[in-house]
Structures are given as C-alpha cells and as structure tokens.
C-alpha positions as CSV (number, residue, x, y, z in Angstrom):
1,M,84.5,130.5,44.2
2,S,84.1,127.4,42.0
3,E,87.0,125.4,40.7
4,S,86.3,126.6,37.1
5,T,86.5,130.3,38.1
6,P,90.2,131.4,38.1
7,L,91.4,133.4,41.1
8,P,92.1,137.0,40.3
9,A,95.8,137.9,40.0
10,A,97.5,139.1,43.1
11,Q,97.6,142.8,43.7
12,V,101.3,143.8,43.9
13,F,102.5,146.3,46.4
14,A,105.9,147.8,45.8
15,L,107.4,149.2,49.0
16,L,110.1,151.8,48.4
17,V,112.1,151.8,51.6
18,L,114.2,154.9,52.3
19,P,117.3,154.8,54.5
20,Q,116.6,154.7,58.3
21,T,113.0,153.6,57.8
22,P,111.8,151.9,61.1
23,M,111.0,148.2,60.8
24,L,107.6,149.1,62.2
25,A,106.7,151.0,59.0
26,I,107.3,147.9,56.9
27,A,105.5,145.6,59.4
28,A,102.6,148.0,59.6
29,V,102.0,147.7,55.9
30,L,102.8,144.0,55.3
31,D,101.2,142.4,58.3
32,P,97.6,143.3,57.2
33,L,98.3,142.0,53.7
34,R,99.7,138.7,55.1
35,E,96.6,138.3,57.3
36,A,94.2,139.1,54.5
37,N,95.8,136.4,52.3
38,A,95.4,133.9,55.1
39,L,91.8,134.8,55.7
40,L,90.9,134.9,51.9
41,G,92.6,131.5,51.4
42,H,94.7,132.6,48.4
43,E,97.4,135.1,47.5
44,A,95.3,138.2,46.9
45,Y,98.3,140.4,47.7
46,A,102.0,140.1,46.9
47,W,104.8,142.6,47.6
48,R,108.3,143.5,46.9
49,L,110.7,145.5,49.0
50,L,112.6,148.1,46.9
51,A,115.5,150.3,48.0
52,T,116.5,153.7,46.8
53,T,119.6,152.1,45.4
54,G,120.2,148.6,44.0
55,K,122.6,147.9,46.9
56,G,119.9,148.2,49.5
57,V,119.6,150.6,52.5
58,P,119.9,150.2,56.3
59,L,116.8,150.4,58.4
60,A,116.6,152.5,61.6
61,D,117.7,149.5,63.7
62,G,120.7,148.8,61.5
63,S,119.3,145.8,59.8
64,Q,119.2,145.4,56.0
65,P,116.5,143.1,54.7
66,A,116.6,141.4,51.3
67,F,115.5,143.9,48.7
68,A,114.1,142.9,45.3
69,G,115.5,145.9,43.4
70,S,115.5,149.7,43.2
71,T,112.8,152.3,42.5
72,E,112.7,151.4,38.8
73,D,111.6,147.9,39.7
74,A,108.3,149.3,40.9
75,R,107.1,149.1,37.3
76,G,104.3,146.5,37.0
77,A,103.1,147.0,40.6
78,D,99.5,148.0,41.3
79,T,100.5,150.2,44.3
80,L,103.7,152.0,45.2
81,L,104.2,153.1,48.8
82,V,107.1,155.3,49.8
83,L,108.1,154.3,53.4
84,A,110.3,156.5,55.6
85,G,110.9,157.5,59.2
86,P,110.3,160.8,60.7
87,W,110.6,164.0,58.7
88,Q,114.0,164.4,57.0
89,R,114.7,167.3,54.7
90,W,117.2,165.3,52.6
91,M,114.2,163.4,51.2
92,D,113.6,166.2,48.6
93,A,116.9,165.3,46.8
94,R,116.4,165.2,43.0
95,A,118.2,161.9,42.7
96,L,115.5,160.3,44.8
97,L,112.5,162.1,43.2
98,R,113.5,161.5,39.5
99,P,113.0,157.7,39.5
100,I,109.7,158.0,41.4
101,R,108.4,160.5,38.8
102,R,109.4,158.1,36.0
103,V,107.5,155.1,37.4
104,A,104.5,156.9,39.0
105,P,102.4,157.3,35.8
106,Q,102.5,153.5,35.3
107,I,101.1,152.7,38.8
108,G,97.4,152.8,39.7
109,C,97.8,153.8,43.3
110,L,100.5,155.8,45.0
111,G,100.9,156.2,48.7
112,A,103.3,157.0,51.5
113,V,103.9,156.4,55.2
114,S,105.4,158.9,57.7
115,G,108.3,160.9,56.2
116,G,107.5,159.3,52.8
117,V,104.5,161.7,52.5
118,R,106.9,164.6,52.0
119,V,108.8,162.6,49.4
120,L,105.7,161.9,47.4
121,A,104.5,165.4,47.8
122,A,107.7,166.7,46.4
123,T,107.0,164.8,43.2
124,G,103.8,166.7,42.6
125,E,101.7,163.5,42.9
126,L,99.8,164.7,45.9
127,D,98.8,168.1,44.5
128,G,95.1,168.7,45.1
129,I,94.9,165.7,47.5
130,K,94.1,165.7,51.2
131,V,96.8,163.8,52.9
132,A,97.7,162.6,56.4
133,S,100.9,164.0,58.0
134,D,102.8,163.9,61.2
135,P,101.2,166.8,63.1
136,E,104.7,168.3,63.8
137,A,105.5,168.3,60.1
138,A,102.2,169.4,58.7
139,A,103.0,173.1,58.6
140,D,106.3,172.5,56.8
141,L,104.6,170.2,54.3
142,V,102.0,172.8,53.4
143,A,104.6,175.6,53.2
144,A,106.8,173.6,50.9
145,H,103.9,172.3,48.8
146,P,100.9,174.7,48.9
147,A,98.9,172.5,46.5
148,V,98.7,169.8,49.1
149,S,96.2,169.9,52.0
150,V,96.5,168.1,55.3
151,T,93.8,166.2,57.2
152,G,93.9,165.9,61.0
153,A,93.3,162.1,60.7
154,P,96.1,159.6,61.0
155,W,95.5,158.2,57.5
156,A,93.7,159.3,54.3
157,L,92.6,157.2,51.3
158,T,91.2,157.7,47.9
159,P,91.2,154.9,45.2
160,A,94.4,156.3,43.8
161,R,96.2,157.8,46.8
162,M,96.8,156.6,50.4
163,T,98.9,158.2,53.1
164,A,99.6,157.5,56.8
165,A,100.9,160.1,59.2
166,T,103.2,157.8,61.2
167,P,104.7,154.3,60.8
168,L,102.0,152.9,63.1
169,A,99.2,154.6,61.2
170,G,100.3,152.5,58.2
171,T,98.3,149.6,59.7
172,G,95.1,151.7,60.0
173,M,95.6,152.8,56.4
174,M,95.9,149.2,55.2
175,L,92.9,148.1,57.3
176,Q,90.8,150.9,55.7
177,M,92.0,149.8,52.2
178,L,91.0,146.2,53.0
179,R,87.6,147.4,54.2
180,A,87.0,149.2,50.9
181,R,88.1,146.2,48.8
182,H,86.7,143.3,50.8
183,G,84.2,144.6,53.2
184,A,83.9,145.4,56.9
185,E,83.9,141.8,58.1
186,L,87.3,140.9,56.6
187,A,88.9,144.2,57.8
188,A,87.6,143.6,61.3
189,E,89.0,140.0,61.3
190,V,92.4,141.2,60.1
191,A,92.3,144.0,62.8
192,A,91.5,141.4,65.5
193,R,94.2,139.0,64.3
194,L,96.8,141.9,64.5
195,G,95.6,142.9,68.0
196,W,94.3,146.2,66.7
197,P,91.1,147.8,68.0
198,V,88.5,146.3,65.6
199,S,87.0,149.8,65.3
200,A,90.3,150.9,63.7
201,S,89.1,149.3,60.5
202,A,86.0,151.5,60.3
203,P,85.8,154.8,58.4
204,T,85.3,156.8,61.7
205,S,88.9,156.1,62.6
206,A,90.0,157.8,59.5
207,G,88.3,161.0,60.2
208,A,84.8,160.4,58.8
209,G,83.3,160.7,62.3
210,D,83.7,163.4,65.0
211,P,86.8,165.4,64.1
212,R,87.8,165.5,67.8
213,V,88.0,161.8,67.9
214,A,90.1,161.8,64.7
215,A,92.4,164.4,66.2
216,A,92.8,162.5,69.4
217,I,93.7,159.3,67.5
218,A,96.2,161.3,65.4
219,Q,97.9,162.4,68.6
220,M,98.0,158.8,69.9
221,H,99.7,157.7,66.7
222,A,102.2,160.6,66.7
223,T,103.2,160.0,70.4
224,I,103.5,156.2,70.4
225,A,106.9,156.3,72.2
226,T,105.8,159.0,74.7
227,P,102.1,158.4,75.2
228,Q,99.9,161.2,76.5
229,S,97.2,160.7,79.1
230,A,93.6,161.0,78.0
231,A,93.3,164.1,80.1
232,A,96.2,165.7,78.3
233,I,94.7,164.9,74.9
234,A,91.4,166.2,76.0
235,Q,93.0,169.5,77.2
236,S,94.8,169.9,73.9
237,L,91.4,169.6,72.1
238,G,89.7,172.1,74.4
239,I,87.3,169.6,75.9
240,S,86.9,167.8,79.2
241,S,88.2,164.3,79.9
242,R,84.6,163.2,80.4
243,R,83.6,164.6,77.1
244,L,86.4,162.8,75.3
245,E,85.5,159.6,77.0
246,G,81.9,159.9,75.8
247,L,82.9,160.7,72.2
248,F,85.2,157.7,72.0
249,R,82.5,155.3,73.5
250,A,79.8,156.7,71.3
251,E,81.9,156.4,68.1
252,L,84.3,153.5,68.8
253,G,82.8,151.5,71.6
254,T,85.8,151.9,73.9
255,G,87.5,154.6,75.9
256,P,90.5,156.7,74.8
257,G,92.9,155.1,77.3
258,A,92.0,151.5,76.2
259,Y,92.2,152.5,72.5
260,A,95.7,154.1,73.0
261,L,96.9,151.0,74.9
262,D,95.7,148.7,72.1
263,L,97.5,150.8,69.5
264,R,100.8,150.6,71.5
265,L,100.5,146.9,72.1
266,A,99.7,146.3,68.4
267,A,102.8,148.3,67.5
268,A,104.9,146.2,69.9
269,R,103.5,143.1,68.4
270,G,104.5,144.1,64.9
271,L,108.1,144.8,66.1
272,I,108.3,141.5,68.1
273,E,107.2,139.5,65.1
274,A,109.7,141.3,62.9
275,G,112.3,139.8,65.2
276,T,115.0,142.5,64.8
277,E,115.1,144.5,68.1
278,P,115.5,143.4,71.7
279,L,112.4,143.6,73.9
280,A,113.8,146.5,76.0
281,A,114.2,148.6,72.8
282,I,110.6,147.6,71.7
283,A,109.3,148.6,75.1
284,R,110.9,152.1,74.8
285,A,109.7,152.5,71.2
286,T,106.1,151.8,72.2
287,G,105.9,153.8,75.5
288,F,106.5,151.1,78.1
289,S,108.9,151.8,81.0
290,S,110.6,148.4,80.7
291,A,110.5,145.0,79.0
292,G,108.7,143.6,82.1
293,T,106.0,146.2,82.0
294,L,105.5,145.5,78.3
295,A,105.4,141.7,78.9
296,R,102.7,142.0,81.6
297,A,100.5,144.2,79.4
298,F,101.2,142.0,76.4
299,R,100.2,138.8,78.2
300,S,97.0,140.4,79.5
301,R,96.0,141.5,76.0
302,Y,97.2,138.5,73.9
303,D,97.4,135.7,76.4
304,T,101.0,135.0,75.5
305,S,104.4,136.5,76.2
306,P,106.5,138.6,73.8
307,S,109.3,136.0,73.9
308,A,106.8,133.2,73.0
309,L,105.4,135.2,70.1
310,R,108.9,135.9,68.8
311,R,109.8,132.2,68.9
312,Q,106.6,131.4,67.0
313,A,107.4,134.1,64.4
314,D,110.9,132.8,64.0
315,S,109.6,129.2,63.5
316,L,107.2,130.4,60.8
317,A,109.7,132.6,59.0
318,P,111.1,130.0,56.6
319,A,107.6,128.9,55.5
320,Q,106.6,132.5,54.8
321,G,109.7,133.0,52.7
C-alpha cells in the first residue's frame, strides 16, 4: 500500500463478557486478531472488553480484567460477540437481553461463543440462522428457540453472524473470519503462529467437507478437558478407526489423534499467555494428567517450555497495553 493511500479504519470488536466466562474464551477471540495485526503490519482490528454491568464481572478463574464499559458501549463497534462459559439458564434474564436488543440493530455482525450462543438466540437475532452449539446443549437450544437451527460443526459463519460451540472453537471461528477477509495465506500464518493445525483455517474444518470429520472435530472441541480417543470418536460416528483416520488424512492432511493434540496444546498456549492460572490448572483444563505431562508435550510441539512462554508473555504485556 503506497504512502498516499490511507489505511482502512480498524474493525472494532466489542466483546460482551458474561460472569464466569473462562479466560480461554477471551484469548481464543483476541489472539487471532493480535496476530493478524502483527502480520498485516497495522491495526486492522481493535477491541474493547465490555461487562454486563459497568462495574465489571469476575471470570471463571476469579480474575477481573479491565473493562471498557457495559453493553451499551458496544455502539459504534463493527462486531459484537457475546462470550460465556458452558450453558447456564440464567443467561435468558431480561435485564441481560434488553441492552443487547437495543444495540444489535446498530452493529453489522453479531456473534457468540459457547454459552453466549443461547443468550444471542434469546434475543431473536439468530432466528433462521444455522449456528454452532455445544453438542450437550443443542437440543435445549432448539427446544427453547425453534427458529434457530444447529450445525454439527464447531463454528458457523455468515457475513452478519458468527458462532462457536465452545470457548476453544472461538479460535477456529476467528481463523475462518480472517480467511474470508484476508485470504487463506494470512489465516494459515495466523494459525501457525498460534500453534493451531493450519488446516483449521480452511472451510473444511467448519463443516464444508465430510460431515463425519466436522462431527469428530466438534467432539474434540467439546471434550477438551476430557479428551476422547480416536477409537471412541469413530465408534460414536458409527465408523471404524481406520476409516476416521483416512477421512482426516484425506481432508486435513493429519490424523485425528494429532489434530486433537494440537487443539489441546493450542488451548493450553492461550491460557499460558493469558497468565492467570497455574500450570497445573491449565493442564487439567486441557486434558493433561499433570503440569509435567503438559510441559513435555508443549516443548515437543513449540520447542519452548510453558514457563518460558509465560515469562515472554509477561514481558510483552506492557507494550501491548
């Protein structure tokens, strides 16, 4: 881009964080935007964290980050994402839905992650839209909101709506968004920098390929803390382990076991860089038996240790603001 051509204004993401949202859900959305800015060489994306009240809300780990305002401060943003943890029925409270309904017409793209999907569905903004949902909550979602349909994929996107079934799937959703806006090469570079399977930035990972692959990936996202074996996933899909292996290699260039491990390590990396939880807790949250087991797998994948990555993230925090 020449010096005489002004850079486009940053796309602003407003993240509405509900009480007890896991830090992973926030990191899953923000980390791809940070990496995209770095690779593009300018601030293509900006963001603001909003709480359901002006006083802020505690996250699942007890921390309370700096919030830029409440739901009403989403006005002026290009995208509003509702972030929450696992399904919670209190999320249908009118006091929560009313401000979302007020600001929604002024925002070009609406989306949600994990339990936030039910919140957005309760506003009516997902009627007639195919959305991603935690498999355990999908039946309840459709029963409560019959105008909403659920895909078996871990994330779903249209130009005006984007949903992720689980906190971790938020990264896949953002990679797919970056692919649509900036092309496959940038999305793949962001995926690689985050330690994600590069194939996770391709449409096949969002359900455009074999539905059995999409269903298997959805299970991997939904069971990040209690990972299933490839054999168990294959059995749940009614196919053999060998058939599942062949489908993954044909569509994604890697086996289901390696793909699932990469997802777990990427989730651990996001939590480590967030710097809010001890390594033992992160290991449990991402399906590793101990901090030592996580550290060995982490070093093998990233050629560094979790503690070294956390020190690096802490040293960069002031510069990133």
